[in-house]
Amino acid sequence: MLANGTPTPPHPVDGENVCGAAQSSLWPMNNLSALTQPTPQSVANRLRSIRKSRGWTLHDVESKSGGSIKAVVMGSYERGTRAISLARALELANLFAIPIADLLSDPTSGRDENLGFRRFDQRRIAKLLSEKDDEALRKLNRFLIAIAQRRGDWNGEILTLRSTDIDTLTLILEMSHTRLAEWLKEENIAFG
């Protein structure tokens, strides 16, 4: 205790400066280079990848956003020559019907980029099931029905799965992302 009655400040721990920030190599936040954060260019590349996986042109983005996102602005985002605000990133994520985390993720990290978003032709799956007994097709059909029920999406015969749904599907079908992509192509039941 000090002479004026105030408590003595704690002695700095070895490796700490007076502000309490750790200087020790034992402190996990000292080496942030081990964490990989998205860069503006990786987000720009991701935007282009998502748009192209949908088969959309820059003008399609403008049209589908009701003119909110102009084609020239989207092109600037994709080139990385224009900064994207959080509000605009959320708008883009909603437009593409993806979690914002997917917008910021590296599309090549652990999954086949060609599987990011898939539209499934439920008519084709039903036709194939009537022609042959295939356990993988039955599992896929049950999964698509469950997704449609959860979303309340009974409007059409085409159902779009998000990348997280595709990850789940690989577990259900016991296939790698690469094998799933090959199988979907062989059966001609999904398109990008």
Coordinates of N, CA and C in Angstrom, one line a residue:
M1 N 0.8 -1.2 0.0 CA 0.0 0.0 0.0 C 0.9 1.2 0.0
L2 N 0.4 2.2 -0.7 CA 1.2 3.5 -0.8 C 0.9 4.3 0.4
A3 N 1.8 5.3 0.6 CA 1.7 6.2 1.8 C 0.3 6.9 1.8
N4 N -0.3 7.2 0.7 CA -1.5 8.0 0.7 C -2.8 7.0 0.9
G5 N -2.5 5.7 1.1 CA -3.6 4.8 1.4 C -4.1 4.0 0.2
T6 N -3.7 4.4 -1.0 CA -4.1 3.7 -2.2 C -3.4 2.3 -2.3
P7 N -4.1 1.3 -2.8 CA -3.4 0.0 -2.9 C -2.2 0.1 -3.9
T8 N -1.2 -0.7 -3.7 CA -0.1 -0.8 -4.5 C -0.5 -1.5 -5.8
P9 N -0.1 -0.9 -7.0 CA -0.5 -1.6 -8.2 C 0.3 -2.9 -8.3
P10 N -0.3 -3.9 -8.9 CA 0.4 -5.2 -9.0 C 1.6 -5.0 -9.8
H11 N 2.6 -5.8 -9.4 CA 3.9 -5.8 -10.1 C 3.7 -6.5 -11.5
P12 N 4.3 -5.9 -12.5 CA 4.1 -6.5 -13.8 C 4.6 -7.9 -13.8
V13 N 3.9 -8.8 -14.4 CA 4.3 -10.1 -14.6 C 5.4 -10.1 -15.6
D14 N 6.4 -11.1 -15.5 CA 7.4 -11.2 -16.5 C 6.9 -11.2 -17.9
G15 N 7.3 -10.3 -18.7 CA 6.9 -10.2 -20.1 C 5.8 -9.3 -20.3
E16 N 5.3 -8.6 -19.3 CA 4.2 -7.6 -19.4 C 4.7 -6.2 -19.4
N17 N 4.1 -5.4 -20.1 CA 4.5 -4.0 -20.0 C 3.5 -3.3 -19.0
V18 N 3.7 -2.0 -18.7 CA 2.9 -1.4 -17.7 C 1.4 -1.3 -18.0
C19 N 1.0 -1.5 -19.2 CA -0.4 -1.5 -19.6 C -1.1 -2.8 -19.5
G20 N -0.3 -3.8 -19.1 CA -0.8 -5.2 -19.0 C -0.8 -6.0 -20.2
A21 N -0.3 -5.4 -21.3 CA -0.3 -6.2 -22.6 C 0.9 -7.2 -22.5
A22 N 0.6 -8.3 -22.9 CA 1.6 -9.4 -22.8 C 2.7 -9.2 -23.9
Q23 N 3.9 -9.4 -23.6 CA 5.0 -9.4 -24.5 C 5.6 -10.8 -24.7
S24 N 5.1 -11.7 -23.9 CA 5.7 -13.1 -23.9 C 5.3 -13.9 -25.2
S25 N 6.1 -14.8 -25.6 CA 5.8 -15.6 -26.7 C 4.7 -16.6 -26.3
L26 N 4.4 -16.8 -25.0 CA 3.4 -17.7 -24.6 C 2.0 -17.1 -24.8
W27 N 1.9 -15.8 -25.0 CA 0.6 -15.2 -25.2 C 0.1 -15.5 -26.6
P28 N -1.0 -16.2 -26.8 CA -1.4 -16.6 -28.1 C -1.7 -15.5 -29.1
M29 N -2.1 -14.4 -28.7 CA -2.5 -13.3 -29.6 C -1.2 -12.6 -30.1
N30 N -0.1 -12.9 -29.6 CA 1.2 -12.3 -30.0 C 1.5 -12.6 -31.5
N31 N 1.1 -13.8 -32.0 CA 1.4 -14.2 -33.3 C 0.2 -14.3 -34.2
L32 N -0.4 -13.1 -34.6 CA -1.6 -13.1 -35.4 C -1.3 -13.5 -36.8
S33 N -0.1 -13.6 -37.2 CA 0.2 -14.1 -38.6 C -0.3 -15.5 -38.8
A34 N -0.5 -16.3 -37.8 CA -1.0 -17.6 -37.9 C -2.4 -17.7 -38.3
L35 N -3.2 -16.6 -38.1 CA -4.6 -16.5 -38.5 C -4.6 -15.9 -39.9
T36 N -5.4 -16.5 -40.7 CA -5.5 -16.0 -42.1 C -6.9 -15.3 -42.2
Q37 N -6.8 -14.0 -42.4 CA -8.0 -13.2 -42.6 C -8.2 -13.0 -44.1
P38 N -9.4 -12.7 -44.5 CA -9.7 -12.4 -45.9 C -9.0 -11.1 -46.3
T39 N -8.6 -11.0 -47.5 CA -8.0 -9.7 -48.0 C -9.1 -9.1 -48.9
P40 N -9.0 -7.8 -49.2 CA -9.9 -7.2 -50.1 C -10.0 -8.0 -51.4
Q41 N -8.8 -8.4 -51.9 CA -8.8 -9.1 -53.2 C -9.4 -10.5 -53.1
S42 N -9.3 -11.2 -51.9 CA -9.9 -12.5 -51.8 C -11.4 -12.4 -51.8
V43 N -11.9 -11.3 -51.1 CA -13.4 -11.0 -51.1 C -13.9 -10.7 -52.5
A44 N -13.1 -9.9 -53.2 CA -13.4 -9.6 -54.6 C -13.5 -10.8 -55.5
N45 N -12.5 -11.7 -55.3 CA -12.5 -13.0 -56.1 C -13.7 -13.8 -55.7
R46 N -14.0 -13.8 -54.4 CA -15.1 -14.6 -54.0 C -16.4 -14.1 -54.6
L47 N -16.6 -12.8 -54.6 CA -17.8 -12.3 -55.2 C -18.0 -12.7 -56.7
R48 N -16.9 -12.6 -57.4 CA -16.9 -13.0 -58.8 C -17.2 -14.5 -58.9
S49 N -16.6 -15.3 -58.1 CA -16.8 -16.8 -58.1 C -18.3 -17.1 -57.8
I50 N -18.9 -16.4 -56.8 CA -20.3 -16.7 -56.5 C -21.2 -16.3 -57.6
R51 N -20.9 -15.1 -58.2 CA -21.8 -14.6 -59.3 C -21.7 -15.6 -60.5
K52 N -20.5 -16.0 -60.8 CA -20.3 -16.9 -62.0 C -20.9 -18.2 -61.7
S53 N -20.8 -18.7 -60.5 CA -21.4 -20.1 -60.2 C -22.9 -20.1 -60.4
R54 N -23.5 -18.9 -60.3 CA -24.9 -18.8 -60.5 C -25.3 -18.6 -62.0
G55 N -24.2 -18.3 -62.8 CA -24.5 -18.1 -64.2 C -25.0 -16.6 -64.4
W56 N -24.8 -15.7 -63.5 CA -25.3 -14.4 -63.6 C -24.2 -13.5 -64.3
T57 N -24.7 -12.5 -65.1 CA -23.8 -11.5 -65.6 C -23.9 -10.3 -64.6
L58 N -23.0 -9.3 -64.8 CA -23.1 -8.1 -64.0 C -24.5 -7.5 -64.1
H59 N -25.0 -7.5 -65.2 CA -26.3 -6.9 -65.4 C -27.4 -7.7 -64.7
D60 N -27.2 -9.0 -64.6 CA -28.2 -9.8 -63.9 C -28.2 -9.4 -62.4
V61 N -27.0 -9.1 -61.9 CA -27.0 -8.6 -60.5 C -27.8 -7.4 -60.3
E62 N -27.6 -6.4 -61.2 CA -28.3 -5.2 -61.2 C -29.8 -5.4 -61.2
S63 N -30.2 -6.3 -62.1 CA -31.6 -6.6 -62.3 C -32.2 -7.3 -61.1
K64 N -31.5 -8.3 -60.6 CA -32.0 -9.1 -59.4 C -32.0 -8.3 -58.1
S65 N -31.2 -7.2 -58.1 CA -31.1 -6.4 -56.9 C -32.1 -5.2 -57.0
G66 N -32.9 -5.2 -58.1 CA -33.8 -4.1 -58.3 C -33.2 -2.8 -58.6
G67 N -32.0 -2.9 -59.1 CA -31.2 -1.7 -59.4 C -30.4 -1.1 -58.3
S68 N -30.5 -1.8 -57.1 CA -29.8 -1.3 -55.9 C -28.2 -1.4 -56.1
I69 N -27.8 -2.5 -56.8 CA -26.4 -2.7 -57.0 C -26.2 -2.6 -58.5
K70 N -25.6 -1.5 -59.0 CA -25.4 -1.3 -60.4 C -24.3 -2.2 -60.9
A71 N -24.4 -2.6 -62.2 CA -23.5 -3.5 -62.8 C -22.1 -3.0 -62.7
V72 N -21.9 -1.7 -63.0 CA -20.5 -1.1 -62.9 C -20.0 -1.1 -61.5
V73 N -20.8 -1.0 -60.5 CA -20.4 -1.0 -59.1 C -20.0 -2.5 -58.8
M74 N -20.8 -3.4 -59.2 CA -20.5 -4.8 -58.9 C -19.1 -5.2 -59.6
G75 N -18.9 -4.7 -60.8 CA -17.6 -5.0 -61.5 C -16.5 -4.4 -60.7
S76 N -16.7 -3.2 -60.1 CA -15.6 -2.6 -59.3 C -15.3 -3.4 -58.0
Y77 N -16.4 -3.9 -57.4 CA -16.2 -4.8 -56.2 C -15.4 -6.0 -56.6
E78 N -15.8 -6.6 -57.8 CA -15.1 -7.9 -58.2 C -13.6 -7.6 -58.6
R79 N -13.3 -6.5 -59.0 CA -11.9 -6.1 -59.4 C -11.1 -5.7 -58.1
G80 N -11.8 -5.4 -57.0 CA -11.2 -5.0 -55.8 C -10.8 -3.5 -55.9
T81 N -11.4 -2.8 -56.8 CA -11.1 -1.3 -56.9 C -12.0 -0.4 -56.1
R82 N -13.0 -1.0 -55.5 CA -14.0 -0.3 -54.7 C -14.2 -1.0 -53.4
A83 N -14.2 -0.3 -52.3 CA -14.4 -0.9 -51.0 C -15.9 -1.2 -50.8
I84 N -16.2 -2.3 -50.1 CA -17.5 -2.8 -49.8 C -17.9 -2.5 -48.4
S85 N -18.9 -1.7 -48.1 CA -19.4 -1.4 -46.8 C -20.0 -2.7 -46.2
L86 N -20.1 -2.7 -44.9 CA -20.8 -3.9 -44.2 C -22.2 -4.0 -44.7
A87 N -22.9 -2.8 -44.8 CA -24.3 -2.9 -45.3 C -24.4 -3.5 -46.7
R88 N -23.5 -3.1 -47.6 CA -23.5 -3.6 -48.9 C -23.1 -5.1 -48.9
A89 N -22.1 -5.5 -48.1 CA -21.8 -6.9 -48.0 C -23.0 -7.8 -47.5
L90 N -23.7 -7.3 -46.6 CA -24.9 -8.0 -46.2 C -26.0 -8.0 -47.3
E91 N -26.1 -6.9 -48.0 CA -27.0 -6.9 -49.2 C -26.6 -8.0 -50.2
L92 N -25.3 -8.1 -50.5 CA -24.8 -9.0 -51.4 C -25.0 -10.5 -50.9
A93 N -24.8 -10.7 -49.7 CA -25.0 -12.0 -49.1 C -26.5 -12.4 -49.2
N94 N -27.3 -11.5 -48.9 CA -28.8 -11.8 -49.0 C -29.2 -12.0 -50.5
L95 N -28.6 -11.2 -51.4 CA -28.9 -11.4 -52.8 C -28.5 -12.8 -53.3
F96 N -27.3 -13.2 -52.9 CA -26.9 -14.6 -53.3 C -27.4 -15.7 -52.4
A97 N -28.2 -15.3 -51.3 CA -28.7 -16.3 -50.4 C -27.7 -17.1 -49.7
I98 N -26.6 -16.5 -49.2 CA -25.6 -17.2 -48.5 C -25.3 -16.5 -47.2
P99 N -24.7 -17.2 -46.2 CA -24.3 -16.5 -45.0 C -23.2 -15.6 -45.3
I100 N -23.1 -14.5 -44.6 CA -22.0 -13.5 -44.9 C -20.7 -14.1 -44.7
A101 N -20.5 -15.1 -43.8 CA -19.3 -15.7 -43.6 C -18.8 -16.4 -44.9
D102 N -19.7 -16.9 -45.7 CA -19.3 -17.5 -46.9 C -18.8 -16.5 -47.9
L103 N -19.3 -15.3 -47.8 CA -18.8 -14.2 -48.7 C -17.3 -13.9 -48.3
L104 N -17.0 -14.1 -47.1 CA -15.6 -13.7 -46.6 C -14.7 -14.9 -46.6
S105 N -15.2 -16.1 -46.9 CA -14.4 -17.3 -46.9 C -13.6 -17.5 -48.2
D106 N -12.6 -18.3 -48.0 CA -11.8 -18.7 -49.2 C -12.5 -19.9 -49.9
P107 N -13.0 -19.7 -51.1 CA -13.7 -20.8 -51.7 C -13.0 -22.1 -51.9
T108 N -11.7 -22.1 -51.9 CA -10.9 -23.3 -52.1 C -10.5 -24.0 -50.8
S109 N -10.9 -23.4 -49.7 CA -10.5 -24.0 -48.4 C -11.3 -25.2 -48.1
G110 N -10.9 -26.4 -48.4 CA -11.5 -27.6 -48.0 C -12.7 -28.1 -48.8
R111 N -13.1 -27.3 -49.8 CA -14.2 -27.8 -50.6 C -14.0 -27.5 -52.0
D112 N -14.7 -28.2 -52.9 CA -14.6 -28.0 -54.3 C -15.4 -26.8 -54.6
E113 N -14.8 -25.8 -55.3 CA -15.4 -24.6 -55.6 C -16.7 -24.8 -56.5
N114 N -16.7 -25.8 -57.3 CA -17.8 -26.1 -58.1 C -19.0 -26.5 -57.4
L115 N -18.9 -26.8 -56.1 CA -20.0 -27.3 -55.3 C -20.6 -26.2 -54.4
G116 N -20.1 -25.0 -54.5 CA -20.6 -24.0 -53.6 C -22.1 -23.8 -53.6
F117 N -22.7 -23.8 -54.7 CA -24.1 -23.6 -54.8 C -24.6 -24.5 -55.9
R118 N -25.6 -25.3 -55.6 CA -26.1 -26.2 -56.6 C -27.7 -26.2 -56.6
R119 N -28.2 -26.2 -57.8 CA -29.6 -26.3 -58.0 C -29.9 -27.7 -58.4
F120 N -30.9 -28.3 -57.8 CA -31.2 -29.7 -58.0 C -32.6 -29.8 -58.7
D121 N -32.6 -30.6 -59.8 CA -33.8 -30.8 -60.5 C -34.6 -32.0 -59.9
Q122 N -35.6 -31.6 -59.1 CA -36.3 -32.7 -58.4 C -37.1 -33.6 -59.3
R123 N -37.5 -33.0 -60.5 CA -38.3 -33.8 -61.5 C -37.4 -34.9 -62.0
R124 N -36.1 -34.6 -62.3 CA -35.2 -35.5 -62.8 C -34.9 -36.6 -61.8
I125 N -34.7 -36.2 -60.5 CA -34.5 -37.2 -59.5 C -35.6 -38.2 -59.4
A126 N -36.9 -37.7 -59.4 CA -38.0 -38.5 -59.3 C -38.1 -39.5 -60.5
K127 N -37.8 -39.0 -61.7 CA -37.7 -39.9 -62.9 C -36.7 -41.0 -62.7
L128 N -35.5 -40.6 -62.3 CA -34.5 -41.6 -62.1 C -34.9 -42.7 -61.0
L129 N -35.5 -42.2 -60.0 CA -35.9 -43.1 -58.9 C -37.0 -44.1 -59.4
S130 N -37.8 -43.7 -60.4 CA -38.8 -44.6 -60.9 C -38.2 -45.6 -61.9
E131 N -37.0 -45.3 -62.4 CA -36.4 -46.2 -63.4 C -35.4 -47.1 -62.7
K132 N -34.8 -46.7 -61.6 CA -33.8 -47.6 -61.0 C -33.8 -47.5 -59.4
D133 N -33.4 -48.5 -58.8 CA -33.3 -48.6 -57.3 C -31.9 -48.2 -56.9
D134 N -31.7 -46.9 -56.5 CA -30.4 -46.4 -56.1 C -30.4 -45.8 -54.8
E135 N -29.7 -46.4 -53.8 CA -29.7 -45.9 -52.4 C -29.3 -44.4 -52.3
A136 N -28.2 -44.0 -53.1 CA -27.7 -42.6 -53.0 C -28.8 -41.7 -53.5
L137 N -29.5 -42.0 -54.6 CA -30.6 -41.2 -55.1 C -31.7 -41.1 -54.1
R138 N -32.1 -42.2 -53.4 CA -33.1 -42.1 -52.3 C -32.7 -41.2 -51.2
K139 N -31.4 -41.3 -50.8 CA -30.9 -40.5 -49.7 C -31.0 -39.0 -50.1
L140 N -30.5 -38.7 -51.4 CA -30.5 -37.4 -51.9 C -32.0 -36.8 -51.9
N141 N -32.9 -37.6 -52.4 CA -34.3 -37.2 -52.5 C -34.9 -36.9 -51.1
R142 N -34.6 -37.7 -50.1 CA -35.1 -37.5 -48.8 C -34.5 -36.2 -48.2
F143 N -33.2 -36.0 -48.5 CA -32.5 -34.8 -48.0 C -33.1 -33.5 -48.6
L144 N -33.4 -33.6 -49.9 CA -34.0 -32.4 -50.6 C -35.4 -32.1 -50.1
I145 N -36.2 -33.2 -49.9 CA -37.5 -33.0 -49.3 C -37.4 -32.3 -47.9
A146 N -36.5 -32.8 -47.1 CA -36.3 -32.2 -45.8 C -35.9 -30.8 -45.8
I147 N -35.0 -30.4 -46.8 CA -34.6 -29.0 -46.9 C -35.8 -28.2 -47.4
A148 N -36.6 -28.7 -48.3 CA -37.7 -27.9 -48.8 C -38.8 -27.7 -47.7
Q149 N -39.0 -28.8 -46.9 CA -39.9 -28.7 -45.8 C -39.4 -27.6 -44.8
R150 N -38.2 -27.7 -44.4 CA -37.6 -26.7 -43.5 C -37.7 -25.3 -44.0
R151 N -37.5 -25.1 -45.3 CA -37.6 -23.7 -45.9 C -39.0 -23.3 -46.2
G152 N -40.0 -24.3 -46.2 CA -41.3 -24.0 -46.7 C -41.3 -23.7 -48.2
D153 N -40.4 -24.3 -48.9 CA -40.2 -24.0 -50.3 C -40.9 -25.1 -51.2
W154 N -42.2 -25.0 -51.5 CA -42.9 -25.9 -52.3 C -43.3 -25.3 -53.6
N155 N -42.7 -24.2 -54.0 CA -43.1 -23.4 -55.2 C -42.6 -24.0 -56.5
G156 N -41.5 -24.7 -56.5 CA -41.0 -25.2 -57.7 C -40.4 -26.6 -57.6
E157 N -39.9 -27.0 -58.7 CA -39.2 -28.3 -58.8 C -37.7 -28.2 -58.8
I158 N -37.2 -27.0 -58.7 CA -35.8 -26.8 -58.6 C -35.5 -26.3 -57.2
L159 N -34.6 -26.9 -56.5 CA -34.2 -26.5 -55.2 C -32.7 -26.1 -55.1
T160 N -32.4 -25.0 -54.6 CA -31.0 -24.6 -54.5 C -30.4 -24.9 -53.1
L161 N -29.3 -25.6 -53.1 CA -28.6 -25.9 -51.8 C -27.4 -25.0 -51.7
R162 N -27.3 -24.5 -50.4 CA -26.1 -23.7 -50.1 C -24.9 -24.6 -49.8
S163 N -23.8 -23.9 -49.7 CA -22.5 -24.7 -49.5 C -22.6 -25.5 -48.2
T164 N -23.2 -25.0 -47.2 CA -23.3 -25.8 -45.9 C -24.2 -27.0 -46.1
D165 N -25.2 -26.9 -47.0 CA -26.1 -28.0 -47.3 C -25.3 -29.1 -48.0
I166 N -24.5 -28.6 -49.0 CA -23.6 -29.5 -49.8 C -22.7 -30.3 -48.8
D167 N -22.1 -29.6 -47.9 CA -21.2 -30.2 -46.9 C -22.0 -31.4 -46.2
T168 N -23.2 -31.1 -45.7 CA -24.0 -32.1 -45.1 C -24.3 -33.2 -46.0
L169 N -24.6 -32.9 -47.2 CA -24.9 -33.9 -48.2 C -23.7 -34.9 -48.5
T170 N -22.5 -34.4 -48.4 CA -21.3 -35.3 -48.6 C -21.3 -36.3 -47.4
L171 N -21.7 -35.8 -46.3 CA -21.7 -36.7 -45.1 C -22.8 -37.8 -45.2
I172 N -24.0 -37.4 -45.6 CA -25.1 -38.3 -45.8 C -24.8 -39.3 -46.9
L173 N -24.2 -38.9 -48.0 CA -24.0 -39.8 -49.1 C -22.6 -40.5 -49.0
E174 N -21.8 -40.1 -48.0 CA -20.5 -40.7 -47.7 C -19.6 -40.6 -48.9
M175 N -19.6 -39.4 -49.5 CA -18.8 -39.1 -50.7 C -17.9 -37.8 -50.4
S176 N -16.8 -37.8 -51.0 CA -16.0 -36.6 -50.9 C -16.6 -35.5 -51.8
H177 N -16.2 -34.3 -51.6 CA -16.8 -33.2 -52.5 C -16.5 -33.5 -54.0
T178 N -15.3 -34.0 -54.3 CA -14.9 -34.3 -55.6 C -15.8 -35.4 -56.2
R179 N -16.0 -36.5 -55.4 CA -16.8 -37.6 -55.9 C -18.3 -37.2 -56.0
L180 N -18.8 -36.3 -55.1 CA -20.1 -35.9 -55.2 C -20.3 -35.1 -56.5
A181 N -19.4 -34.2 -56.8 CA -19.4 -33.4 -58.1 C -19.5 -34.3 -59.3
E182 N -18.6 -35.4 -59.3 CA -18.6 -36.3 -60.4 C -20.0 -37.1 -60.5
W183 N -20.5 -37.5 -59.4 CA -21.8 -38.3 -59.4 C -22.9 -37.4 -59.9
L184 N -23.0 -36.1 -59.4 CA -24.0 -35.2 -59.8 C -24.0 -35.0 -61.3
K185 N -22.7 -34.9 -61.9 CA -22.6 -34.7 -63.3 C -23.0 -36.0 -64.1
E186 N -22.6 -37.2 -63.6 CA -23.0 -38.4 -64.2 C -24.5 -38.6 -64.3
E187 N -25.2 -38.3 -63.2 CA -26.6 -38.5 -63.1 C -27.4 -37.3 -63.7
N188 N -26.7 -36.2 -64.0 CA -27.3 -35.0 -64.6 C -28.5 -34.5 -63.8
I189 N -28.3 -34.4 -62.5 CA -29.4 -34.0 -61.6 C -29.2 -32.7 -60.9
A190 N -28.1 -32.1 -61.1 CA -27.8 -30.8 -60.5 C -27.0 -29.9 -61.5
F191 N -27.2 -28.6 -61.3 CA -26.5 -27.7 -62.1 C -26.1 -26.5 -61.3
G192 N -25.0 -25.7 -61.7 CA -24.5 -24.6 -60.9 C -25.3 -23.4 -60.9

